[in-house]
Coordinates of C-alpha atoms and ligand atoms in Angstrom, one line a residue:
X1 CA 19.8 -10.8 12.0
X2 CA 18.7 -9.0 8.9
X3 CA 21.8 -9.2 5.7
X4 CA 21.7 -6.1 4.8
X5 CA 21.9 -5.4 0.8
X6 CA 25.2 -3.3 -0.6
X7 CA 24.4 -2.6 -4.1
X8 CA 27.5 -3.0 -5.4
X9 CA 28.7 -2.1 -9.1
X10 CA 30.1 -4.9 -11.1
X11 CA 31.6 -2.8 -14.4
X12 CA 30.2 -2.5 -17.3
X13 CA 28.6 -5.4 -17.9
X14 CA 25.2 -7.0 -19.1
X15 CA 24.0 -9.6 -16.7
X16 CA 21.4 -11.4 -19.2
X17 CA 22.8 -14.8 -19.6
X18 CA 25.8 -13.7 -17.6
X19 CA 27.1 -14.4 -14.8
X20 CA 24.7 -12.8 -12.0
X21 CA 24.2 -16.2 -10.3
X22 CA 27.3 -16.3 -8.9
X23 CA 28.2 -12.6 -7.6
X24 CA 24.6 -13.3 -5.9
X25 CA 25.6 -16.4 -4.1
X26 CA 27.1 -15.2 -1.0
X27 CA 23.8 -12.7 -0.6
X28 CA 21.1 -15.4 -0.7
X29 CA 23.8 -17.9 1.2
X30 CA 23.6 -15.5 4.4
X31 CA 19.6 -16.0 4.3
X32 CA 17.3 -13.7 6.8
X33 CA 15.7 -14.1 9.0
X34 CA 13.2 -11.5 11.0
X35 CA 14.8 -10.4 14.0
X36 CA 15.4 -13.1 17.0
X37 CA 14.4 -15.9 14.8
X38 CA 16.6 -18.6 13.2
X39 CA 16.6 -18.7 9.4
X40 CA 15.7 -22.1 9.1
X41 CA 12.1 -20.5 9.8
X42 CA 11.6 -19.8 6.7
X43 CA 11.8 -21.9 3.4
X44 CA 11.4 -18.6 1.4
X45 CA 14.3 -16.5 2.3
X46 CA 14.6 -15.3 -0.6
X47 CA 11.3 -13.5 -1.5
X48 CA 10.9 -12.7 2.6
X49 CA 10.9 -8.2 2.0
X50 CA 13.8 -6.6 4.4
X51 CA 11.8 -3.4 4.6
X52 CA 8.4 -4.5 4.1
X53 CA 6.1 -5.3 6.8
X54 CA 5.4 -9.1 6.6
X55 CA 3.8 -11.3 9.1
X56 CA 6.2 -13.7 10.8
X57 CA 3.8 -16.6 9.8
X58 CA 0.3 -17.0 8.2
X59 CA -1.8 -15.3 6.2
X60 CA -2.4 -11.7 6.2
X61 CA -4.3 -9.0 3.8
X62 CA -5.4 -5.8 4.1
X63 CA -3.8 -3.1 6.8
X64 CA -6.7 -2.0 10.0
X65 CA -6.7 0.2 12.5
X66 CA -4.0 2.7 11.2
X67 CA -3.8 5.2 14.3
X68 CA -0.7 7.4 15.3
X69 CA -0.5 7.8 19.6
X70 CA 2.1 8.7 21.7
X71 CA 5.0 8.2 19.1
X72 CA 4.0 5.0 17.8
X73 CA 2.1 3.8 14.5
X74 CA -0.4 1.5 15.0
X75 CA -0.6 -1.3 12.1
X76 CA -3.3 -3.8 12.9
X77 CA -4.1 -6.0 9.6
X78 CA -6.7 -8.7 8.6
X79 CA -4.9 -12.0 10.0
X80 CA -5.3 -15.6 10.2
X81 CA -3.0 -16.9 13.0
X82 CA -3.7 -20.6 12.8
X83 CA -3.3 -21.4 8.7
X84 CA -2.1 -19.1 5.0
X85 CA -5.4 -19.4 3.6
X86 CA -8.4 -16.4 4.2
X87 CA -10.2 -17.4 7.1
X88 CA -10.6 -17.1 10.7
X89 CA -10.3 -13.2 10.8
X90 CA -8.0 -11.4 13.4
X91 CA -6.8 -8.4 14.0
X92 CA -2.7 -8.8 14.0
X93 CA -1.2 -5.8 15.4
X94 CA 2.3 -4.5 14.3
X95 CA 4.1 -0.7 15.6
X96 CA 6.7 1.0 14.6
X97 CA 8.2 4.2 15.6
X98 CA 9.5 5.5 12.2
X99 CA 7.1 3.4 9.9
X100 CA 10.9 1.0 8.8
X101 CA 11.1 -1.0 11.2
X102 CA 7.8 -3.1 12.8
X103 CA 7.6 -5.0 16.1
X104 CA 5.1 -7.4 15.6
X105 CA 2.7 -7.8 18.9
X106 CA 0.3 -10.5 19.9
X107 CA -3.0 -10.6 18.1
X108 CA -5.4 -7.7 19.0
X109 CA -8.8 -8.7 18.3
X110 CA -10.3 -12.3 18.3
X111 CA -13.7 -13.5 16.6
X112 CA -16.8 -13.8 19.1
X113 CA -19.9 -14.8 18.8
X114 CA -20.9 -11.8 16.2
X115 CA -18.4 -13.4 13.8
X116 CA -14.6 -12.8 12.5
X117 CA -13.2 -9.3 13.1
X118 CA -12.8 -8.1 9.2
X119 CA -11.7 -5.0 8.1
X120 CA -12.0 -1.3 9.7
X121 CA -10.2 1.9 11.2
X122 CA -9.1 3.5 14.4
X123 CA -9.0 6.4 15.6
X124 CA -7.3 8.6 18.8
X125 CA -10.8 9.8 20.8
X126 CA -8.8 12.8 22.2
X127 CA -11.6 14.1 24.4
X128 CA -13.3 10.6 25.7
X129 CA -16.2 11.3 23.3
X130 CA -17.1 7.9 23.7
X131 CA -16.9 7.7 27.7
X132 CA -15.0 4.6 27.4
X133 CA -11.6 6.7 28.8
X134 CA -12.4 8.4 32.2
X135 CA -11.7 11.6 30.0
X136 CA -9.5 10.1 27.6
X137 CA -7.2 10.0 25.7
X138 CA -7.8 6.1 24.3
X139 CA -8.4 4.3 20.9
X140 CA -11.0 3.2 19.8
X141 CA -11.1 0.6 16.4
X142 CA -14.2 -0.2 14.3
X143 CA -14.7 -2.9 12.3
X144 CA -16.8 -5.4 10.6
X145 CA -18.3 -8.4 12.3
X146 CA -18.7 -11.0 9.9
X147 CA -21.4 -13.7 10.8
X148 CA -24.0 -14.6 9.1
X149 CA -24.7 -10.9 8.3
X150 CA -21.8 -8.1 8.2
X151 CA -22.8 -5.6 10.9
X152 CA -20.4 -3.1 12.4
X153 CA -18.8 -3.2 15.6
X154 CA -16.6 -1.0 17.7
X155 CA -13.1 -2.5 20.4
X156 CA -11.6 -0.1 22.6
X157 CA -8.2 0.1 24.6
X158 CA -7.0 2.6 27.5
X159 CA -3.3 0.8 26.8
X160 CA -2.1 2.5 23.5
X161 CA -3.7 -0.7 21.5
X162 CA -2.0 -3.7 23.9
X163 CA -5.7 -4.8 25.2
X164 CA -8.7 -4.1 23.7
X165 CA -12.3 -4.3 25.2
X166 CA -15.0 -5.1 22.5
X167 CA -18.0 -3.3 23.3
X168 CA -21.1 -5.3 24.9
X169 CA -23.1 -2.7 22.5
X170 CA -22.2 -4.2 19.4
X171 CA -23.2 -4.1 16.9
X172 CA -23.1 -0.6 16.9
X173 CA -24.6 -0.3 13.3
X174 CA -26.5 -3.5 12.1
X175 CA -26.9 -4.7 8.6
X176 CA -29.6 -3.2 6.5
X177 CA -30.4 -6.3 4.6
X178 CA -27.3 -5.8 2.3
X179 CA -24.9 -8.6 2.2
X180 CA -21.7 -6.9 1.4
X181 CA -21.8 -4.1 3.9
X182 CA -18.3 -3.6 5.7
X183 CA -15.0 -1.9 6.3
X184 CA -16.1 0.8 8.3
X185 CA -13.5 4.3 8.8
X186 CA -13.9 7.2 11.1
X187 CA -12.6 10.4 10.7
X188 CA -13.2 13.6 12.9
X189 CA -15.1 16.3 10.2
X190 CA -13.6 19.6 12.3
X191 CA -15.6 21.7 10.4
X192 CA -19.2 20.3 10.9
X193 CA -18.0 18.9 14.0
X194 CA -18.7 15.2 13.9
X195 CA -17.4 12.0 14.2
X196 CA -18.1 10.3 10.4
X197 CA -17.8 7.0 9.6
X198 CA -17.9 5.3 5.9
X199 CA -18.6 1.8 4.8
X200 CA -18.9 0.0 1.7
X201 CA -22.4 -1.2 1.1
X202 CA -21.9 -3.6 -2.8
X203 CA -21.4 -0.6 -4.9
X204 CA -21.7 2.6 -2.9
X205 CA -20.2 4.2 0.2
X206 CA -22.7 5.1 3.0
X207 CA -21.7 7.9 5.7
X208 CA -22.9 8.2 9.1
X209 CA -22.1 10.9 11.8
X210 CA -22.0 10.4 15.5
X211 CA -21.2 12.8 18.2
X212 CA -19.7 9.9 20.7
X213 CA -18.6 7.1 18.5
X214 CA -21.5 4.8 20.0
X215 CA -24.5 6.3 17.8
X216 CA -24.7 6.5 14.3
X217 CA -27.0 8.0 12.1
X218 CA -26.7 7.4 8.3
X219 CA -26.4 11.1 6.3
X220 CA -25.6 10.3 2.5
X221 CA -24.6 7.7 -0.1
X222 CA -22.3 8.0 -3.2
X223 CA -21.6 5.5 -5.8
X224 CA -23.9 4.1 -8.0
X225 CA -23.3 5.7 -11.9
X226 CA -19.3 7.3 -10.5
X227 CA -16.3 5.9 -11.2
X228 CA -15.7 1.8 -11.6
X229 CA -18.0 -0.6 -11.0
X230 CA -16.2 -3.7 -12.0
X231 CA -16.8 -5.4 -8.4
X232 CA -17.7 -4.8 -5.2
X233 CA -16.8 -1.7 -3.7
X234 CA -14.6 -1.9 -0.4
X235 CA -12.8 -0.2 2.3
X236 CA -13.6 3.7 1.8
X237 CA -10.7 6.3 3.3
X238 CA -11.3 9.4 3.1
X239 CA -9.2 13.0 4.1
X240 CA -8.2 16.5 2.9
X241 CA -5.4 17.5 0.8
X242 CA -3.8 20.9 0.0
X243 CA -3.0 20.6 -4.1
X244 CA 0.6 21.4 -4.9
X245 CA 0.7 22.5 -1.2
X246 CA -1.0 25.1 -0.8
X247 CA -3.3 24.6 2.3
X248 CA -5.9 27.4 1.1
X249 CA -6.6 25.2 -1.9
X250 CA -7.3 21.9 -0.2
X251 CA -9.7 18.7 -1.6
X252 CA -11.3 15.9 -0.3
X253 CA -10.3 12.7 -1.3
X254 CA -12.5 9.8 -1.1
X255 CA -10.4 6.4 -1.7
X256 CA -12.8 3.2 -2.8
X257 CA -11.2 -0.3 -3.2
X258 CA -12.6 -2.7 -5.7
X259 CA -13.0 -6.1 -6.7
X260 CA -12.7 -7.3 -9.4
X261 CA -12.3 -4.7 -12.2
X262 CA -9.3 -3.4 -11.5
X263 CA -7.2 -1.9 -14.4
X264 CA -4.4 -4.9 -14.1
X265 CA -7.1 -7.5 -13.4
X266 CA -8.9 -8.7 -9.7
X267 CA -8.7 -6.0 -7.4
X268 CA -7.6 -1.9 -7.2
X269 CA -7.8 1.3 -5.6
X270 CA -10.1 3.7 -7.3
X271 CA -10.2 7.6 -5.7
X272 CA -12.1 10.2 -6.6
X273 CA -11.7 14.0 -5.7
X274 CA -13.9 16.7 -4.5
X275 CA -15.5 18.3 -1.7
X276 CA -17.0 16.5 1.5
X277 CA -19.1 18.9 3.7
X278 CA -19.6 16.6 6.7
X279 CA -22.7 15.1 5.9
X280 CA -21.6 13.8 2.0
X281 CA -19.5 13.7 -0.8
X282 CA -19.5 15.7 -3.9
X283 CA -16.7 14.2 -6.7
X284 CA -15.4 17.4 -9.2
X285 CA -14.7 14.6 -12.2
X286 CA -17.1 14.0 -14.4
X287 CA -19.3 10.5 -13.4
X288 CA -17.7 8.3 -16.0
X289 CA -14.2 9.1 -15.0
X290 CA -12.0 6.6 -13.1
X291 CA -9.1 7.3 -11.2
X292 CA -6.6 4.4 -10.4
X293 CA -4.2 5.0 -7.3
X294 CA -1.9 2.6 -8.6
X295 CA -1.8 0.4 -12.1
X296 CA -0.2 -2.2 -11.1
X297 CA -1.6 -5.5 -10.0
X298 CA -1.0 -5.5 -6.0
X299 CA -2.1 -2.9 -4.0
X300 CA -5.3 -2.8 -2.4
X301 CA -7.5 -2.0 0.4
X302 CA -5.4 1.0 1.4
X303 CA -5.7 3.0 4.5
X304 CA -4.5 6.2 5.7
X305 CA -3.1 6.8 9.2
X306 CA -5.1 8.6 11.5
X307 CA -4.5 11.4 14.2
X308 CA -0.7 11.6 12.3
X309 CA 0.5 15.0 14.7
X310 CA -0.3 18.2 13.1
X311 CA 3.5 19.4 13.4
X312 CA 4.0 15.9 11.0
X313 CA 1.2 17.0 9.1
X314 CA 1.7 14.2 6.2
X315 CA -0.9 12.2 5.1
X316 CA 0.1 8.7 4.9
X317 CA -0.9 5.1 3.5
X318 CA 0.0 1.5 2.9
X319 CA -1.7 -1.3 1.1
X320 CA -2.0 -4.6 1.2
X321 CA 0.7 -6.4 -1.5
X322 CA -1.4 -8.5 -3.4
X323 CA -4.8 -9.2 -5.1
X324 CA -8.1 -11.6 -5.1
X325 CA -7.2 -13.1 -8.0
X326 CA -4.4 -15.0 -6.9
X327 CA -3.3 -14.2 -3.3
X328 CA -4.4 -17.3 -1.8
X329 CA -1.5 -19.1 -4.5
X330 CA 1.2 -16.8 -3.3
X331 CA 4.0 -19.4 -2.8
X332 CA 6.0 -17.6 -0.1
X333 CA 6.2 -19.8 3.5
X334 CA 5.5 -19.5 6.0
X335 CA 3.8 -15.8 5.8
X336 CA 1.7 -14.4 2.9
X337 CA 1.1 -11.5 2.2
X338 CA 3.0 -8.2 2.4
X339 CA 2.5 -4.7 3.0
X340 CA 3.3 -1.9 0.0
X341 CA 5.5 1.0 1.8
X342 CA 4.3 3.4 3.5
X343 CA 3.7 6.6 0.8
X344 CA 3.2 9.9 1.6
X345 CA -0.1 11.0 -0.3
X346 CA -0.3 14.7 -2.2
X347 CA -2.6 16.0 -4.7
X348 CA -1.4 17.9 -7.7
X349 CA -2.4 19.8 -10.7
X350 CA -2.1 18.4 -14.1
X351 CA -3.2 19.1 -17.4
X352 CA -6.3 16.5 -16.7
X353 CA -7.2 17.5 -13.4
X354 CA -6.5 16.9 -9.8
X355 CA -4.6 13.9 -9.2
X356 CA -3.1 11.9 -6.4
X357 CA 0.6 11.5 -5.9
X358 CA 2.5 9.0 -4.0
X359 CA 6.0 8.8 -2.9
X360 CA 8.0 6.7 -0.1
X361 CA 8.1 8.3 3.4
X362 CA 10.9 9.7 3.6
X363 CA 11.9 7.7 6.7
X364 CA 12.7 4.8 4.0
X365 CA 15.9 6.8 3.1
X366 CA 17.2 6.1 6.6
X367 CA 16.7 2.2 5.8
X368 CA 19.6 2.8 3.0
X369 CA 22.7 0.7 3.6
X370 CA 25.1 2.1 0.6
X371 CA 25.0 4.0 -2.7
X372 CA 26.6 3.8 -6.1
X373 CA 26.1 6.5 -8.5
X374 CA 26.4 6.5 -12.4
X375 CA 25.5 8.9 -15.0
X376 CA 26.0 8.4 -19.0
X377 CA 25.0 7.1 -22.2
X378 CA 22.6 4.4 -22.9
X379 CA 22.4 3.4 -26.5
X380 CA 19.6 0.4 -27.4
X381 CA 21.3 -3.0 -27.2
X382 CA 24.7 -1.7 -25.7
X383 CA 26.1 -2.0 -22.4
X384 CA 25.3 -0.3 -19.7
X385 CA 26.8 -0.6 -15.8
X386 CA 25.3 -3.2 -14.2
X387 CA 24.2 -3.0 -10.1
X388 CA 23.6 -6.4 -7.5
X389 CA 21.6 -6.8 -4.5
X390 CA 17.6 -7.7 -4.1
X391 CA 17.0 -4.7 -1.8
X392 CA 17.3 -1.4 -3.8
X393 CA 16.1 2.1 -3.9
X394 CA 17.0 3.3 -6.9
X395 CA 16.6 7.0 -8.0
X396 CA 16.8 7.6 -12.0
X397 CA 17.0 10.8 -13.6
X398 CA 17.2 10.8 -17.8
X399 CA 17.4 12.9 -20.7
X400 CA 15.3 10.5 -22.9
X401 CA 16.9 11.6 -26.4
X402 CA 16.2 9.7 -29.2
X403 CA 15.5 6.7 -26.9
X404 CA 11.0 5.6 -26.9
X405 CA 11.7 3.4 -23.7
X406 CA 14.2 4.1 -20.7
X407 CA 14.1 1.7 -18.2
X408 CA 15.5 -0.6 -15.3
X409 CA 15.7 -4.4 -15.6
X410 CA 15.6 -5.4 -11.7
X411 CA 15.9 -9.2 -10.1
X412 CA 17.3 -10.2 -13.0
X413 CA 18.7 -13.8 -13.6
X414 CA 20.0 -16.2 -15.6
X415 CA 16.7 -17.2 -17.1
X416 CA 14.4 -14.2 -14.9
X417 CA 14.0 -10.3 -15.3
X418 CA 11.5 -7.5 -14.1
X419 CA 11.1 -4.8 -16.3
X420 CA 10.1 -1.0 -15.1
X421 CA 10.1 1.8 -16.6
X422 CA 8.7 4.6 -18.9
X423 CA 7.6 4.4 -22.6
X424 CA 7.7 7.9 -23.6
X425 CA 5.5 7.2 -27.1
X426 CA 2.7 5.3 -25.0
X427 CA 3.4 8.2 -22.1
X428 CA 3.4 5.2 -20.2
X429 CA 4.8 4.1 -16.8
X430 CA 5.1 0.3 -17.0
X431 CA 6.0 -3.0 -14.9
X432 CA 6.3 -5.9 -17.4
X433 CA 6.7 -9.2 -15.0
X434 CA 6.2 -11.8 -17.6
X435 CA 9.5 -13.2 -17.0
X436 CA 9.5 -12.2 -13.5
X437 CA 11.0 -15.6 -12.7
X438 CA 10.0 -19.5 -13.2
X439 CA 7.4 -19.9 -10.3
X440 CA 3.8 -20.1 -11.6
X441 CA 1.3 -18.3 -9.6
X442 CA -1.6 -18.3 -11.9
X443 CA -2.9 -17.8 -15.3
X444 CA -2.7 -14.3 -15.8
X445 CA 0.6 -13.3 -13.2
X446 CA 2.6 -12.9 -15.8
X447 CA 1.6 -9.9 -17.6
X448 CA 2.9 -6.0 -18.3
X449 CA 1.1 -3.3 -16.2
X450 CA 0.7 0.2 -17.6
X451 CA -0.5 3.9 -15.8
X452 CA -0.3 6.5 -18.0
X453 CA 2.0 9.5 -17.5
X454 CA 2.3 12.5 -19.5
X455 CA 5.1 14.6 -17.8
X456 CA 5.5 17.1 -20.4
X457 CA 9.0 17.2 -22.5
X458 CA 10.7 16.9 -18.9
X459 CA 13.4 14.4 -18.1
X460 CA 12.8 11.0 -16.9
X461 CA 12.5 10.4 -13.5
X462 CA 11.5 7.2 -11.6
X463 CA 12.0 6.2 -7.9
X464 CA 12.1 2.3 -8.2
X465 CA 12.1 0.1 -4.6
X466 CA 12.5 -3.6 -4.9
X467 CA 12.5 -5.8 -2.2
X468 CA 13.0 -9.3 -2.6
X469 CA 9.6 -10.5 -3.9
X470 CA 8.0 -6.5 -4.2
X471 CA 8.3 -4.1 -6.9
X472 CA 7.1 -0.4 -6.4
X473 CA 7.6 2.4 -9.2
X474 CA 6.9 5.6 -9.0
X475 CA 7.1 7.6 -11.7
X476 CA 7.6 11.7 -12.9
X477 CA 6.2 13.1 -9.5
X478 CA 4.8 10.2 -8.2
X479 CA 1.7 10.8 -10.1
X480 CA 1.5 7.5 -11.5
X481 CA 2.6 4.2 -9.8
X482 CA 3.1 0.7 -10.2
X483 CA 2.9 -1.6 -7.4
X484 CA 3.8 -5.7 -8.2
X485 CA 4.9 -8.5 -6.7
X486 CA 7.1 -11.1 -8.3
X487 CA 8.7 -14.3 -6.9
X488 CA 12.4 -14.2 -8.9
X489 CA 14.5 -17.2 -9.4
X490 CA 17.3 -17.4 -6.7
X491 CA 20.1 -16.3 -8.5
X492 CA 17.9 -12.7 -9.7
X493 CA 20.0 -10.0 -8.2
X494 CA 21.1 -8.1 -11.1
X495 CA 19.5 -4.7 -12.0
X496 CA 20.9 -2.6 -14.8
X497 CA 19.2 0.3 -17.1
X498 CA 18.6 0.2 -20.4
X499 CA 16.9 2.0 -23.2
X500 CA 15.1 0.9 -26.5
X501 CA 14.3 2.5 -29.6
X502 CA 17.7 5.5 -29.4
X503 CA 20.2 6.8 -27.1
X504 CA 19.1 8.4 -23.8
X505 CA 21.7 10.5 -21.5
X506 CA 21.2 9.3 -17.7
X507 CA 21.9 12.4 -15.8
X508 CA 22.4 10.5 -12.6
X509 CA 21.1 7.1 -11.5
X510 CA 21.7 6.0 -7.6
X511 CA 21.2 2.8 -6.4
X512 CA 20.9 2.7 -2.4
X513 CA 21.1 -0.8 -1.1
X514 CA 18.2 -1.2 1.6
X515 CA 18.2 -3.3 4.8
Ligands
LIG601 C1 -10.7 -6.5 1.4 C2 -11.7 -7.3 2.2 C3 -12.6 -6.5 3.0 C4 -12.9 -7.4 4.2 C5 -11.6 -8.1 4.4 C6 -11.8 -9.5 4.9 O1 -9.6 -7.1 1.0 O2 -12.4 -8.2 1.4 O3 -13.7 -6.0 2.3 O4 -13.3 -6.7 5.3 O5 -11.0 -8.1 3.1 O6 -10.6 -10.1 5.2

């Protein structure tokens, strides 16, 4: 059974070299352990996520196949069943009916004689497009046969994604002599009506439009002199956005994952926004500007969930919790690898452009177990309340005041801390993990992660998740965001705010325990 976390408020009280270890006993004592399996399963409890998808064993990285049908979100994601290392590429498949709580299923697609089933999309083909549904509805999911030469290939399922057929027509695009040439998406174009799918081909995205999900004729490249080029481009996304809501002022968003080069080290999310016309993409930034969906170290290769219902109408992501550099060193057992939270995806208007915003889907709030609330002073080196538990949503609203830094210390220890928070004279969101606790991952894990935001002369406001072993911070409107993983020390369940450099008033801070 899953331990729920109750934040509970231990008086005012600082927890560095205090006595955190032993108010967090009884927590890590009762263990977890995913639902109908005995704790003993894992050697890790205690950096296993309560509300973050994780594999029950082995190694798994980016999220495939996102597809909404019938109720249920599809999550199928890049998985090795037989080992924690990269290799042997499956589809694992995982659903959930309010995007909290996953049922993992048995594997969905095996390697055959193309090669290992790497990474791609689904979608819903409503209208049996394809012919593979007696009139449909089914699912179809594309995806990238890696032999001895990426090609793309196409599985589909007339069971709502319990048995797939792969197609005896694959590959249904071959490779063009290009070695890294994968991770295709489709997505229904209403206005031109087409089926078009993206890929990433090294360092541009190629589209292709089909009218029954078998052909596919190449229409347009973009890349080469836009945005980051630190590494190979990977796993495009694409959709349409109103900004600040308003759905006669939409953009197209085109999402490109990267690696290396990202702005925390190893690998990133870069977007870019524009128009997209059906047949290519048009970016409204200038070619030399970069946009980063996240600054911290561990999200990547994000997808969005298609055929979401219109009267939903949210557009929706996760990532994958972790990065190239080091995610083969992870140390959690017997699963690696994590999925970030879903977010809900907006665009808004700022002073430098369009931008992306990310928040939590609101169905997280239902995953809340208990609340404390606290509003008040916080004065550089004084005391402030002090909060337990390793699962915690935490809402902060501040007048910053005199104060340059107002932040959170979360999984804090005896001899561990996280850091979060915002710098107001960098107009900085940060994550500073260098002490995140004593495990060594790698050279370079240790390290502070910055995104800029300028929210005007506004209050303070950060939404803060941690989970265990995750860290997710989103900051002002959720225009910048830090996603991070840390692996704290077993007695790290102490979380307090603080602020540096003056006073600052917190005009309410609630910590929701999460389980
Ligand atoms: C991104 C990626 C994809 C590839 C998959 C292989 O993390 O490298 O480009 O399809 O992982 O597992």
């Amino acid at each position: 059974m899953n331990t729920p976390d109750q934040p509970h408020r231990i008086g005012r009280r600082l927890f560095i070299g205090g006595t955190g270890a032993a108010v967090g006993a009884g927590l890590f004592a009762a263990g977890f352990a995913p639902a109908g399996r005995p704790a003993a399963a894992d050697p890790t409890p205690r950096w296993r996520p309560l509300v973050h998808f994780t594999p029950e064993r082995n190694w798994m990285n980016d999220p495939n196949g996102l597809v909404h049908l019938d109720g249920e979100f599809h999550q199928f994601f890049q998985y090795n069943p037989g080992g924690k290392d990269h290799a042997d590429m499956h589809w694992g498949h995982s659903v959930s009916t309010d995007l909290v709580h996953w049922e993992e299923r048995p594997v969905a697609l095996e390697p055959d004689e193309l090669g290992e089933v790497y990474s791609g999309g689904a979608v819903v083909d409503h209208d049996d497009d394809s012919g593979f549904f007696d009139g449909g509805p089914g699912l179809i999911a594309f995806y990238t046969s890696a032999g001895d030469e990426q090609v793309q290939s196409l599985a589909h399922s007339d069971d709502s994604g319990r048995s797939w057929t792969m197609y005896e027509g694959n590959p249904v695009i071959g490779n063009p002599g290009i070695e890294d040439f994968r991770d295709p998406k489709v997505v229904w174009h209403a206005d031109s009506g087409a089926w078009v799918l993206m890929l990433a081909a090294d360092d541009r995205i190629l589209f292709y439009r089909s009218s029954d999900l078998r052909e596919w004729e190449e229409v347009s490249g973009f890349g080469p002199g836009h945005g980051a080029h630190g590494g190979v481009w990977e796993c495009p996304e694409l959709f349409e956005l109103p900004v600040d809501g308003d759905d006669r002022n939409t953009r197209w968003v085109l999402v490109v994952s990267i690696n290396p080069g990202g702005p925390a080290g190893g690998s990133a999310v870069q977007y870019f926004v524009g128009d997209f016309d059906g047949w290519g993409f048009t970016p409204h930034d200038p070619p030399e500007q970069t946009l980063w969906a996240d600054g911290g170290s561990d999200f990547y290769a994000v997808q969005s969930w298609s055929d979401v219902p219109e009267e939903d109408g949210r557009r929706m992501w996760t990532g994958w919790m972790s990065n190239w550099d080091y995610a083969e060193d992870v140390p959690t057992d017997p699963w690696r690898g994590a999925m970030s939270l879903p977010r809900e995806v907006g665009l808004t208007e700022t002073a430098d452009g369009i931008r992306l915003t990310q928040m939590p889907v609101a169905e997280i709030e239902g995953a809340r177990t208990g609340h404390e609330h606290w509003e008040g002073e916080l004065v550089e080196d004084g005391e402030g309340p002090a909060f337990t538990g390793t699962s915690l949503d935490v809402e902060l609203e501040a007048d910053p005041g005199s104060a340059s830094v107002v932040g959170l210390e979360v999984l804090t220890g005896q001899d561990c801390r996280t850091l979060v928070g915002v710098d107001l004279d960098a107009g900085e969101l940060f994550v500073d993990r260098t002490e995140h606790g004593s495990v060594e991952v790698t050279e370079g894990f240790r390290a502070r992660h910055t995104m800029r935001l300028e929210d005007g002369d506004g209050p303070v406001r950060l939404r803060v998740v941690v989970d265990r072993s995750t860290v997710e911070v989103f900051g002002g409107r959720g225009q910048a965001v830090i996603t991070d993983l840390v692996l704290p020390d077993a007695d790290a369940d102490a979380l307090r705010p603080y602020a540096e450099g003056g006073t600052a008033h917190v005009t309410s801070l609630d910590v929701h325990g999460l389980g």
